Structures are given as C-alpha cells and as structure tokens.
Coordinates of C-alpha atoms and ligand atoms in Angstrom, one line a residue:
M330 CA 114.1 103.7 125.9
P331 CA 111.3 105.2 123.8
L332 CA 112.1 105.8 120.2
A333 CA 110.0 107.9 117.7
L334 CA 110.4 107.5 113.9
L335 CA 108.8 110.3 112.0
G336 CA 106.9 109.8 108.7
T337 CA 103.9 111.3 107.0
G338 CA 100.6 110.3 108.5
V339 CA 98.3 109.5 105.5
S340 CA 95.5 107.7 107.3
R341 CA 94.4 108.9 110.7
G342 CA 93.9 106.7 113.8
I343 CA 96.0 104.9 116.4
G344 CA 97.3 101.4 115.7
I345 CA 98.9 99.3 118.4
G346 CA 100.4 95.9 117.9
R347 CA 103.5 93.8 117.3
A348 CA 105.8 94.8 114.5
R349 CA 106.0 92.6 111.4
I350 CA 108.8 93.5 109.0
V351 CA 108.2 92.9 105.3
R352 CA 110.9 93.7 102.9
H353 CA 110.1 93.1 99.2
G354 CA 113.5 94.5 98.2
D355 CA 115.1 91.4 99.6
L356 CA 113.6 89.1 96.9
D357 CA 116.7 87.5 95.3
I358 CA 116.1 87.0 91.6
P359 CA 118.3 84.2 90.2
Q360 CA 119.8 84.5 86.8
Y361 CA 120.6 81.4 84.7
R362 CA 120.4 80.2 81.1
I363 CA 118.3 77.2 80.2
A364 CA 118.9 74.4 77.7
P365 CA 117.2 74.8 74.4
H366 CA 114.9 71.8 75.0
W367 CA 113.6 73.4 78.2
V368 CA 112.5 76.7 76.6
E369 CA 108.9 75.7 76.1
E370 CA 108.7 74.3 79.6
E371 CA 110.1 77.6 81.0
I372 CA 107.5 79.6 79.1
S373 CA 104.8 77.3 80.5
R374 CA 106.1 78.0 84.0
L375 CA 105.8 81.7 83.3
T376 CA 102.3 81.3 81.9
A377 CA 101.2 79.3 84.9
A378 CA 102.6 81.9 87.3
L379 CA 100.8 84.7 85.4
E380 CA 97.6 82.8 85.6
T381 CA 98.0 82.1 89.3
A382 CA 98.7 85.8 89.9
R383 CA 95.5 86.7 88.0
A384 CA 93.5 84.2 90.0
Q385 CA 95.0 85.7 93.3
L386 CA 94.0 89.2 92.3
R387 CA 90.5 88.1 91.3
A388 CA 90.1 86.5 94.7
I389 CA 91.4 89.7 96.4
R390 CA 88.9 91.7 94.3
E391 CA 86.1 89.6 95.8
Q392 CA 87.3 90.4 99.3
I393 CA 87.0 94.2 98.9
P394 CA 84.2 95.6 101.1
A395 CA 81.3 96.8 98.9
A396 CA 81.1 100.2 100.6
I397 CA 84.5 101.2 99.3
A398 CA 84.6 99.4 96.1
S399 CA 85.6 102.0 93.5
D400 CA 88.8 103.2 95.1
I401 CA 90.2 99.7 95.4
V402 CA 88.7 97.8 92.6
G403 CA 90.2 100.4 90.2
F404 CA 93.7 99.7 91.5
I405 CA 93.3 95.9 91.4
D406 CA 91.7 96.0 87.9
A407 CA 94.7 98.0 86.7
H408 CA 97.0 95.2 87.9
L409 CA 94.8 92.6 86.3
L410 CA 94.9 94.4 83.0
M411 CA 98.7 94.6 83.2
L412 CA 98.8 90.8 83.8
E413 CA 97.0 90.3 80.6
D414 CA 99.0 92.8 78.6
Q415 CA 101.5 91.7 75.9
A416 CA 104.2 93.7 77.7
L417 CA 104.1 91.3 80.6
T418 CA 103.0 88.1 78.9
G419 CA 104.5 88.0 75.3
A420 CA 107.6 90.1 75.9
P421 CA 109.1 88.0 78.7
A422 CA 108.3 84.8 76.9
E423 CA 110.2 86.2 73.9
I424 CA 113.2 86.9 76.1
I425 CA 113.1 83.3 77.3
R426 CA 112.9 82.1 73.7
Q427 CA 115.6 84.4 72.3
Q428 CA 118.0 84.7 75.2
R429 CA 117.2 81.5 77.0
F430 CA 117.1 83.2 80.4
N431 CA 115.0 81.7 83.3
A432 CA 111.5 83.2 83.7
E433 CA 112.3 85.2 86.8
W434 CA 115.2 87.0 85.0
A435 CA 113.2 87.5 81.8
L436 CA 110.6 89.3 83.9
K437 CA 113.3 91.4 85.6
L438 CA 114.7 92.4 82.2
Q439 CA 111.3 93.3 80.8
Q440 CA 110.5 95.2 84.0
E441 CA 113.6 97.3 83.6
T442 CA 112.6 98.1 80.0
L443 CA 109.2 99.2 81.1
L444 CA 110.5 101.3 84.1
R445 CA 112.9 103.1 81.8
V446 CA 109.9 104.1 79.6
F447 CA 108.0 105.3 82.7
D448 CA 111.0 107.3 84.0
E449 CA 111.2 109.2 80.8
I450 CA 107.6 110.3 80.8
D451 CA 107.3 113.8 82.0
D452 CA 103.9 113.3 83.7
P453 CA 103.7 112.8 87.4
Y454 CA 100.5 110.7 87.2
L455 CA 101.9 108.2 84.7
R456 CA 105.2 108.1 86.7
T457 CA 103.2 106.8 89.6
R458 CA 102.1 103.9 87.4
R459 CA 105.6 102.6 87.6
D460 CA 104.7 101.4 91.1
D461 CA 102.0 99.2 89.5
V462 CA 104.6 97.6 87.2
E463 CA 106.8 96.8 90.2
H464 CA 103.9 95.4 92.2
V465 CA 102.7 93.2 89.5
V466 CA 106.1 91.8 88.5
R467 CA 106.9 91.2 92.1
R468 CA 103.8 89.1 92.6
V469 CA 104.7 86.9 89.6
Q470 CA 108.3 86.6 90.5
F471 CA 107.4 85.5 94.0
L472 CA 105.1 82.8 92.6
L473 CA 107.9 81.6 90.3
L474 CA 110.3 81.4 93.2
K475 CA 108.0 80.0 95.8
G476 CA 105.5 77.9 93.9
P477 CA 101.8 78.3 93.1
G478 CA 100.6 77.8 96.7
S479 CA 102.5 80.9 97.9
H480 CA 100.8 84.2 98.2
D481 CA 103.1 87.2 98.6
R482 CA 105.9 88.3 100.8
L483 CA 103.6 89.2 103.7
G484 CA 104.3 85.9 105.5
P485 CA 102.3 85.0 108.6
T486 CA 100.1 88.1 108.8
E487 CA 97.0 86.1 109.7
E488 CA 97.6 87.1 113.3
P489 CA 95.4 90.1 113.9
D490 CA 96.7 93.4 115.3
R491 CA 100.1 93.3 113.6
V492 CA 101.7 96.6 112.6
I493 CA 103.3 96.0 109.2
L494 CA 106.6 97.8 108.6
A495 CA 107.3 97.4 104.9
D496 CA 109.5 98.9 102.3
D497 CA 106.6 99.0 99.9
L498 CA 103.1 97.5 99.8
S499 CA 100.8 96.8 96.8
P500 CA 97.0 97.4 96.8
G501 CA 96.4 93.7 96.7
E502 CA 98.6 93.1 99.8
L503 CA 96.8 95.9 101.6
V504 CA 93.4 94.2 101.0
T505 CA 94.8 90.9 102.3
L506 CA 96.2 92.6 105.4
H507 CA 92.9 94.3 106.0
R508 CA 91.1 91.0 105.9
H509 CA 93.5 89.6 108.5
G510 CA 92.8 92.5 110.8
V511 CA 96.0 94.5 110.6
A512 CA 96.5 97.2 113.2
A513 CA 98.4 99.7 111.1
I514 CA 100.8 100.0 108.3
V515 CA 104.1 101.9 107.9
S516 CA 105.7 102.1 104.5
E517 CA 109.0 103.4 103.3
R518 CA 107.6 104.3 99.9
G519 CA 104.5 106.2 98.9
G520 CA 103.2 109.7 99.4
T521 CA 99.8 111.2 100.5
A522 CA 98.3 110.5 97.0
S523 CA 99.9 107.1 96.5
H524 CA 97.6 104.1 96.1
V525 CA 98.6 102.7 99.4
A526 CA 97.6 105.9 101.2
I527 CA 94.3 106.2 99.4
L528 CA 93.5 102.5 100.1
A529 CA 94.5 102.8 103.8
R530 CA 92.1 105.8 104.2
S531 CA 89.3 103.9 102.5
L532 CA 89.8 100.9 104.6
G533 CA 90.2 102.9 107.8
I534 CA 93.7 101.5 108.5
P535 CA 96.1 103.9 110.4
A536 CA 99.0 104.5 108.1
L537 CA 102.3 106.3 107.7
V538 CA 104.5 106.6 104.7
A539 CA 108.0 107.9 104.2
V540 CA 109.4 106.1 107.3
H541 CA 112.9 105.0 106.3
R542 CA 114.4 101.8 107.4
A543 CA 112.3 101.2 110.4
D544 CA 113.7 97.7 110.4
Q545 CA 117.0 99.0 111.5
F546 CA 115.6 100.2 114.7
I547 CA 112.7 97.8 115.4
R548 CA 112.8 94.0 115.6
D549 CA 110.1 91.7 114.4
G550 CA 107.6 91.1 117.2
E551 CA 108.4 94.3 119.1
M552 CA 105.4 96.2 120.5
V553 CA 104.9 99.5 118.5
V554 CA 102.4 102.3 118.2
V555 CA 101.4 104.1 115.1
D556 CA 99.9 107.5 115.4
G557 CA 98.4 108.4 112.0
H558 CA 97.3 111.8 113.2
V559 CA 100.7 113.2 113.8
G560 CA 102.7 110.8 111.6
V561 CA 104.9 109.0 114.1
L562 CA 105.9 105.4 114.8
L563 CA 106.8 104.7 118.5
T564 CA 108.6 101.9 120.1
G565 CA 110.1 101.2 123.5
L566 CA 107.1 102.6 125.3
T567 CA 106.4 101.9 128.9
E568 CA 103.3 100.0 130.0
A569 CA 101.8 103.4 131.1
D570 CA 102.4 104.9 127.7
L571 CA 100.8 101.9 126.0
A572 CA 97.8 102.1 128.3
S573 CA 97.4 105.8 127.5
Y574 CA 97.5 105.0 123.7
R575 CA 95.0 102.2 124.2
Q576 CA 92.7 104.6 126.0
R577 CA 92.9 107.1 123.1
Q578 CA 92.2 104.2 120.7
T579 CA 89.1 103.3 122.7
Q580 CA 87.9 106.9 122.8
E581 CA 88.3 107.1 119.0
R582 CA 86.3 103.9 118.5
R583 CA 83.6 105.2 120.8
R584 CA 83.5 108.5 119.0
R585 CA 83.1 106.6 115.7
A586 CA 80.2 104.6 117.2
D587 CA 78.6 107.9 118.5
L588 CA 78.9 109.4 115.0
R589 CA 76.8 106.5 113.6
Q590 CA 73.9 107.8 115.7
L591 CA 73.9 111.0 113.6
K592 CA 73.1 109.1 110.4
D593 CA 69.4 110.0 110.2
V594 CA 69.7 113.5 111.8
P595 CA 69.0 116.2 109.2
G596 CA 72.0 118.4 108.3
R597 CA 71.1 121.7 109.8
T598 CA 73.2 124.3 111.8
R599 CA 72.2 125.4 115.3
D600 CA 70.6 128.5 113.9
G601 CA 68.5 126.5 111.5
V602 CA 70.4 126.8 108.2
P603 CA 70.0 123.6 106.2
V604 CA 73.2 122.1 104.8
E605 CA 73.1 119.4 102.2
L606 CA 75.7 116.7 103.0
A607 CA 76.2 114.5 100.1
I608 CA 78.9 112.0 98.9
N609 CA 81.3 111.8 96.1
I610 CA 81.2 108.6 94.1
E611 CA 83.2 107.1 91.2
L612 CA 81.3 103.9 90.4
D613 CA 77.7 102.8 90.9
A614 CA 79.2 100.3 93.5
D615 CA 79.9 103.2 95.8
I616 CA 76.3 104.0 96.5
A617 CA 76.0 101.4 99.2
A618 CA 78.1 103.8 101.2
A619 CA 75.5 106.6 100.7
R620 CA 73.0 104.6 102.6
Q621 CA 75.4 103.7 105.4
V622 CA 76.1 107.3 106.2
G623 CA 72.7 108.7 105.5
A624 CA 73.9 111.0 102.7
A625 CA 71.4 113.5 101.3
G626 CA 72.4 112.5 97.8
V627 CA 75.4 112.3 95.5
G628 CA 77.1 115.7 95.2
L629 CA 79.7 114.6 92.7
Y630 CA 79.6 111.5 90.5
R631 CA 83.0 111.4 88.7
T632 CA 82.0 109.7 85.5
E633 CA 85.5 109.5 84.0
F634 CA 86.0 106.2 85.7
L635 CA 83.5 104.7 83.2
Y636 CA 85.9 105.7 80.5
M637 CA 89.1 104.4 82.0
N638 CA 91.0 101.2 81.2
R639 CA 89.3 100.7 77.8
E640 CA 89.9 101.4 74.2
Q641 CA 86.4 102.6 73.2
P642 CA 84.2 105.0 75.2
P643 CA 81.0 103.5 76.8
D644 CA 78.0 103.9 74.4
E645 CA 74.8 105.7 75.4
E646 CA 73.1 102.5 76.5
E647 CA 75.9 101.4 78.8
Q648 CA 76.1 104.9 80.4
F649 CA 72.3 105.1 80.7
E650 CA 72.3 101.8 82.6
Q651 CA 75.0 103.0 85.0
Y652 CA 73.4 106.3 85.7
L653 CA 70.0 104.7 86.1
A654 CA 71.4 102.2 88.6
V655 CA 72.7 105.1 90.7
V656 CA 69.5 107.1 90.4
R657 CA 67.4 104.1 91.4
A658 CA 69.6 103.2 94.3
L659 CA 69.3 106.8 95.7
S660 CA 65.5 106.4 95.6
G661 CA 64.6 110.1 95.2
A662 CA 67.7 111.8 96.6
P663 CA 69.5 114.0 94.0
V664 CA 72.4 112.7 92.0
T665 CA 74.9 115.2 90.6
I666 CA 76.5 113.7 87.6
R667 CA 79.6 115.4 86.3
T668 CA 80.4 115.1 82.7
L669 CA 83.7 113.6 81.6
D670 CA 86.6 115.2 83.3
A671 CA 89.3 113.6 81.2
G672 CA 92.9 114.6 81.3
A673 CA 95.7 115.6 83.8
D674 CA 95.2 113.3 86.8
K675 CA 92.4 111.3 85.2
Q676 CA 93.8 109.8 82.1
V677 CA 91.5 107.9 79.9
G678 CA 93.2 105.9 77.2
G679 CA 92.7 104.2 73.9
E680 CA 90.8 106.1 71.3
I681 CA 89.0 108.2 73.8
A682 CA 91.6 110.8 74.6
P683 CA 94.9 109.7 73.1
S684 CA 96.8 112.8 73.7
C685 CA 97.1 112.6 77.6
P686 CA 96.4 116.3 78.0
S687 CA 98.1 118.1 80.8
A688 CA 96.4 120.1 83.6
L689 CA 96.5 123.2 81.5
G690 CA 95.6 121.4 78.3
L691 CA 92.5 120.2 76.4
R692 CA 90.9 118.5 79.3
A693 CA 87.5 118.3 81.1
V694 CA 84.8 120.4 79.4
R695 CA 87.4 121.7 76.9
Y696 CA 87.8 118.2 75.6
S697 CA 84.1 117.4 75.7
L698 CA 83.4 120.5 73.5
K699 CA 86.1 119.4 71.1
E700 CA 84.5 116.0 70.8
P701 CA 80.8 116.9 70.3
E702 CA 79.6 113.3 69.6
L703 CA 81.3 111.9 72.7
F704 CA 79.8 114.7 74.7
K705 CA 76.3 114.5 73.3
T706 CA 76.3 110.7 73.9
Q707 CA 77.0 111.3 77.5
L708 CA 74.4 114.1 77.8
R709 CA 71.8 111.9 76.2
A710 CA 72.5 109.1 78.6
I711 CA 72.3 111.5 81.6
L712 CA 69.1 113.1 80.3
R713 CA 67.5 109.7 79.8
A714 CA 68.3 108.7 83.4
S715 CA 66.8 112.0 84.5
A716 CA 63.4 110.7 83.6
H717 CA 63.7 108.2 86.5
G718 CA 64.8 110.4 89.4
P719 CA 66.3 113.8 90.3
I720 CA 69.6 114.4 88.4
R721 CA 71.7 117.5 88.4
L722 CA 74.2 118.0 85.6
L723 CA 77.6 119.3 86.5
I724 CA 80.2 120.7 84.0
P725 CA 83.9 120.4 85.1
M726 CA 86.4 123.2 84.7
L727 CA 84.5 126.0 83.1
T728 CA 86.7 128.9 82.3
T729 CA 84.6 131.2 80.0
L730 CA 81.0 132.0 79.5
E731 CA 81.5 131.1 75.9
E732 CA 82.1 127.5 77.0
L733 CA 78.9 127.6 79.0
A734 CA 77.0 128.8 76.0
Q735 CA 78.3 126.0 73.9
V736 CA 77.4 123.5 76.6
R737 CA 73.8 124.8 76.6
Q738 CA 73.7 124.4 72.8
M739 CA 74.9 120.8 73.1
L740 CA 72.4 120.1 75.8
A741 CA 69.6 121.6 73.7
A742 CA 70.8 119.4 70.8
A743 CA 70.9 116.3 72.9
M744 CA 67.4 117.0 74.2
G745 CA 66.2 117.5 70.6
E746 CA 67.6 114.2 69.6
L747 CA 66.0 112.4 72.4
A748 CA 62.6 114.1 71.8
Q749 CA 62.8 112.9 68.2
R750 CA 63.5 109.4 69.3
G751 CA 60.6 109.6 71.8
H752 CA 62.8 109.1 74.9
P753 CA 61.5 110.9 78.1
F754 CA 63.8 113.2 80.1
D755 CA 63.6 116.0 82.6
P756 CA 63.6 119.2 80.5
T757 CA 64.2 121.3 83.6
L758 CA 67.3 119.4 84.7
P759 CA 69.4 121.7 86.9
L760 CA 72.7 122.7 85.3
G761 CA 75.7 123.5 87.5
G762 CA 79.3 124.5 86.8
M763 CA 82.4 123.6 88.7
I764 CA 84.5 126.5 89.9
E765 CA 88.0 125.2 89.6
V766 CA 89.8 127.8 87.6
P767 CA 90.6 131.2 89.2
A768 CA 89.1 132.9 86.2
A769 CA 85.7 131.3 86.9
A770 CA 85.9 132.1 90.6
L771 CA 86.7 135.8 89.8
C772 CA 83.7 135.8 87.4
A773 CA 81.6 133.6 89.7
R774 CA 78.7 136.2 89.6
Q775 CA 78.4 135.9 85.8
F776 CA 78.4 132.2 86.0
A777 CA 76.0 132.1 88.9
Q778 CA 73.5 134.3 86.9
R779 CA 73.5 131.7 84.1
L780 CA 73.6 128.5 86.2
D781 CA 71.3 126.7 88.6
F782 CA 74.2 125.9 91.1
L783 CA 77.9 126.2 91.5
S784 CA 80.2 123.6 92.9
I785 CA 83.7 124.6 94.0
G786 CA 86.4 122.0 93.1
T787 CA 89.0 123.1 95.7
N788 CA 91.5 120.5 94.5
D789 CA 91.8 122.0 91.1
L790 CA 91.2 125.5 92.3
T791 CA 94.2 125.2 94.7
Q792 CA 96.3 123.7 91.9
Y793 CA 95.5 126.5 89.4
T794 CA 95.6 129.4 91.9
L795 CA 99.0 128.4 93.2
A796 CA 100.3 127.0 89.9
A797 CA 101.2 123.8 91.8
D798 CA 100.5 120.6 89.9
R799 CA 98.4 118.4 92.3
M800 CA 100.2 115.3 91.1
D801 CA 103.7 116.6 91.4
Q802 CA 105.3 115.7 94.8
A803 CA 108.1 118.2 94.1
V804 CA 105.7 121.1 94.5
G805 CA 103.6 119.4 97.1
H806 CA 104.6 122.1 99.7
L807 CA 103.0 124.7 97.5
F808 CA 99.7 122.9 97.1
D809 CA 98.0 124.6 100.0
P810 CA 94.3 125.1 100.4
F811 CA 94.9 127.4 103.4
H812 CA 96.6 130.0 101.2
P813 CA 94.7 133.3 101.5
A814 CA 94.3 133.4 97.7
V815 CA 92.4 130.2 97.7
M816 CA 90.3 131.5 100.7
R817 CA 89.5 134.6 98.8
L818 CA 88.3 132.8 95.7
I819 CA 86.1 130.5 97.8
Q820 CA 84.7 133.5 99.5
L821 CA 84.1 135.3 96.3
T822 CA 82.3 132.3 94.8
A823 CA 80.1 131.8 97.8
A824 CA 79.2 135.5 97.9
A825 CA 78.3 135.4 94.2
G826 CA 76.0 132.5 94.9
E827 CA 74.3 134.4 97.8
A828 CA 73.9 137.6 95.8
T829 CA 72.2 135.8 93.0
G830 CA 70.3 133.2 95.0
T831 CA 72.3 130.3 93.5
P832 CA 73.3 127.4 95.8
V833 CA 77.0 126.9 96.2
A834 CA 78.5 123.6 96.9
V835 CA 82.1 122.5 97.7
C836 CA 83.1 119.0 96.5
G837 CA 86.9 119.1 96.7
E838 CA 88.9 117.4 99.5
V839 CA 88.3 120.3 102.0
A840 CA 84.6 119.5 102.0
G841 CA 85.4 116.3 103.8
D842 CA 87.8 117.9 106.2
P843 CA 86.0 118.9 109.5
F844 CA 88.7 121.5 110.1
F845 CA 87.3 123.5 107.1
T846 CA 83.6 122.9 107.8
R847 CA 82.9 126.0 109.8
T848 CA 84.9 128.2 107.4
L849 CA 82.9 127.0 104.5
L850 CA 79.6 127.5 106.3
G851 CA 80.6 131.0 107.4
F852 CA 81.3 131.9 103.8
G853 CA 77.7 130.8 102.9
V854 CA 78.4 127.4 101.3
S855 CA 75.2 125.4 101.6
R856 CA 76.1 122.1 100.1
L857 CA 79.1 119.9 100.9
S858 CA 80.0 116.7 99.0
M859 CA 82.8 114.4 100.2
P860 CA 84.0 110.8 100.5
P861 CA 81.5 108.8 102.5
A862 CA 83.9 108.1 105.4
A863 CA 84.0 111.8 106.2
L864 CA 80.3 112.6 106.2
L865 CA 79.3 112.0 109.8
E866 CA 82.2 113.8 111.3
V867 CA 81.4 116.8 109.1
K868 CA 77.8 116.5 110.1
R869 CA 78.7 116.7 113.7
V870 CA 80.5 120.0 113.1
V871 CA 77.5 121.3 111.1
L872 CA 75.1 120.5 113.9
E873 CA 77.4 122.3 116.4
S874 CA 77.8 125.5 114.4
D875 CA 75.9 128.7 114.4
T876 CA 76.4 130.5 111.1
S877 CA 75.4 133.9 112.5
R878 CA 78.4 133.7 114.8
L879 CA 80.7 132.3 112.2
R880 CA 80.2 134.9 109.5
P881 CA 82.0 137.9 111.0
R882 CA 84.9 135.8 112.0
V883 CA 85.3 134.0 108.7
A884 CA 85.2 137.3 106.9
Q885 CA 88.5 138.1 108.5
L886 CA 90.1 135.1 106.9
V887 CA 90.5 136.8 103.6
E888 CA 92.5 139.6 105.2
C889 CA 95.1 137.1 106.5
S890 CA 98.5 137.5 104.9
D891 CA 99.7 133.8 104.9
S892 CA 98.5 130.2 105.4
A893 CA 99.8 130.1 109.0
A894 CA 97.6 133.1 109.9
V895 CA 94.6 131.5 108.0
M896 CA 95.1 128.3 110.0
G897 CA 95.5 130.1 113.3
L898 CA 92.2 132.0 112.7
M899 CA 90.4 128.8 111.6
E900 CA 91.5 127.2 114.8
E901 CA 89.9 130.0 116.7
I902 CA 86.8 129.8 114.7
N903 CA 86.6 126.0 115.3
A904 CA 86.9 126.6 119.0
L905 CA 83.9 129.0 119.1
N906 CA 81.0 127.7 121.1
Ligands
LIG1108 C1 88.2 119.2 92.5 O1 89.0 119.5 91.6 O2 88.2 119.7 93.7 C2 87.2 118.2 92.3 C3 86.3 117.9 93.2 O3 87.4 117.5 91.1 P1 88.5 116.3 90.9 O4 89.2 116.1 92.2 O5 87.7 115.2 90.4 O6 89.3 117.0 89.9
LIG1109 MG1 88.6 119.0 89.6

C-alpha cells in the first residue's frame, strides 16, 4: 500500500532509489575509568582521533565542486576550526587527566558543557551552531570507537541512487554522499535555513527535512521516492507510479539541459526591456559559477565572509587582492561589492565586532560608520580594485540620509588618502544603497536622488517589515515575502527608481525565485541578482515576459489584502501568455 510521509521540501527535484537508514543517535558511547598509568595513552588516542577527523574534513573540502565552493567550504572550515579549538582538544584531555574517563566519555561530557552554553544564548543564529558541535564531536567519537580507517556512520553509501533517511546529517557527510551519487536525502532534523538544506540546494540534491522517524515505516533497501517540490517521501508505490515519477525526473533533467542553451542569450523581455541578470557571491571561488551560467556580472558580493572565522580583520592589501581576483575573473562585467554587513545573521568574531549585534542593533553600515578605520580600509581596497575593472559600491542597510552623507564623507576621505599615496582608482565609481529597512523603502525617492542605483534586499526588508527575525524558526510562519506590505515597499522603491531614472535591483532570495520574476519586472525592477543555480530558470521567465502586459496586472498586487490573495494574483500573472 502506498504510504506518504510529509516533511518540508528544502531542495527541489525528484529522487528515486532504495532507502538507506542512517541513525547517528544510535551511537553507544561507553563510559569507563582508566588506570592512572594509561592516562597519557588515552590522551594520545584522543589526539590521534582529532587529527584523523581533521584529515578527513580536509579531504572532504577538496572534493567540493569549485562552482559552489563558498557555501560549503565555510561550513567545513567552521568544523575544522572547532577541531583545533581548545574547547575540543584541551578540555577533553583535561577531563581524561583529572577524572580518568575514557576519551569517548570525556568528549561527551565536554559536548554537554558546550551545548548548555549554546542553549543559554538568546540568539537563533548562534543556537544553530550547536549542530556544528554535535557533528564534530560525533565524527571524533566514531573514529575512537571504530578505529582510524572508519569514516562516518553512513555505511555502504557508495552504491549510487540511494535515498538516505537520517536522523541528522553533517555538511561533511553530505559532501561524501554527493560524491557517491546519492539520489535524495531525508532528515529528521534541520529547517529551511539549516546547513544541510543550504548544502543540498547548492549541490542539487532533492531534500526533505522534518520527516520524523521514517525508519519506523520504511525498511532499509525499500524503493522510495522523494518529491522535494511538495515535501513528501513516498513508499509502497506501484510500478506504474514509479514509472510516472521516473518520467517526471527525466523531464526535469531535460528541462535543465534546455536551460543551459540560454546561457549566452541576452537577458531581455519580449518587448525589448533589458534585464541585468547577475549572481550573488560570497568568496572569490564562487566566480567560476558566473561563467557557467553566463551571468551579466556580480550583483551582490557579500564581503562579510572575508571577516569571518578570524580574530583580526583582513588588511587593505588582503582585501584588495580578493576584490582584484573577482574583478579580473569577471573580465569587464560589473562587480557590485557590498561593504561589511556584520551582525545579526552574519556574525564576525574576534576583535572585529565583539558585541554580536542583533538584527536591530549596531550592524551593517551602522557598524562601519562607528568604526571609521575599519570602514575606510575596506573602501580603499575596493577603490584600488576599481582601477582594474568596473566596480559598483553597495552600502547595506541604509536607514537615514544622514548615514548616506557620512558614507560619502568616508568615501571622499578614502579617495583622498589613495590619491596622496599615488594609487589609481575610479573616481566615478557608482554608489548604491540597499533598501532593506522599511524607512528606506518609504523614503526611496530621497535615496534614489542621491545614489547611482538601489538594490532591494528582500530578505531583510521582509524581516523588518513584518518584525519577524529571519533566523528564528519560531516566527518562520510570519516571515512572508508575499505579504502585501512587502509588495508595497518593493513597488514604492521600484517606482522611485523609475521616477528618478535610477536603476533598481533586487538581490534578496526572491530575485532567484522564478515565481517572483514577472512581478518584479512588472514593478519596473531592471536588475536581478541571485544564487548562480537560479539564474537560467529566471532568465527563461524574463525571455517569455512582456512588461507592457505585466504592469497593469502587477499594479493590482498592492491592493491585495493578504498573502493568499497576492499569491493567487501572482499565479494569474505567471500564467499570462
Ligand atoms: C537581503 O537582506 O535581502 C540581502 C540580499 O542581504 P543579506 O541576505 O546578505 O542580508
Ligand atoms: Mg540584508
């Protein structure tokens, strides 16, 4: 009999294959005391396991496809850093020395201490880091129990086309599964923004999360189907059902192949309106993807990743080298570099921003203006790179015109310093501002009059308009870009751009969602920047759209009274010929 288990689809696509059940929770951690003369031996055993875990993660890091490097390398690097941290090296060794527990138990005790600290932190982002602690400790414990040749709890996953049903998966495990040609993954833990979800999307693996105890209903080796579009895991299907899913899978693959043909086609609507389709990047390694999808440039370079996982900020020279590498790789296409957007969901540590500001706190441009030397260092590095190719400068989270005036002063000062040093730069470098705060959207006209372009950050604009922290699962149901209030602010910003002749971009998540493309075009948005994997699908919609027909329909969106009405109207707009 067919059985459907519901979950949350976090990575689209259909996966078909035999189930493989992986339960990390089943790892039995033995507890025993060791004789005093074995203490040093036990510590060496722990040290060796830590070293093997580091070597495994380094090897996994090498297997990550270049085109999606930044998403994943960041997660693996965070685990590597943890494996070098005193909290996971020195502290368990001390437990072995003081309490004479075996290494596995010492790690468990230390893990409990660390998790208690994380549980007390009232910050949804940092709370997600507790998963990292669990993943790292689990890898080391597994090595201690099974010996250095063992890898992880995945078992025989080398067989391709397996559907993994797990209680939890780590980023490293996901990379290994991808290499072995996994068909889909289903996890009990994790949400839409969890690491496993982000990675699955980047790697193109159909994935579900929040599917509870699938192992109670499905046996190892049973044939299952994962539908990542609707978020369902199916088993007990007839041959005819399976054949129909296989057909859908083939159609999807064919469609992806067809999309690749659009790579070099210019982004232009049917009525001839040019639309700049660019990509969002986080590290210079991401630019390989720009070429693969024929992007018109980089619409958002999130530079905060240069500042993460380190004590001291990168100096001017280091930043200059990074920006230069991106500019050179884009060979003449524009690169939009956003200045440091520290805080809230993007915590930089060490001496850079020690106070972990909240979403409403001293973050983004507020923080940069508070730390003029840090800010000017970044501005000088960006300016120097602008001598080598077209760069646009983008300021995150502007709220007041006063902030913008201060940014201009800083920019002038940075230019003055470079001129004095004899460094070339582009004195006409376009300056843009992110519209992410409702106040800025409501005053978009005033900003547009003073800026060369606007870029709507719909992720933050949604969070601030609806007062729903984007990192807090508890208010996830309120984080809704379809809300008419968000629609109105996007429309207002786009209209301000048109009235003043200022290009308006969208670079939040909705820019990469083909369901939103026609709406944004109808509002008058002329630039879209998104994750590389979304670009060709969005381009297809652009090529099939006629803005003159969209405009009157899209104008009705702002009159809708709720999200359901907005969504319904958008469906109609998307169905227009
Ligand atoms: C946004 O807020 O929509 C945006 C693009 O910036 P980030 O996601 O980096 O905050
Ligand atoms: Mg933002």
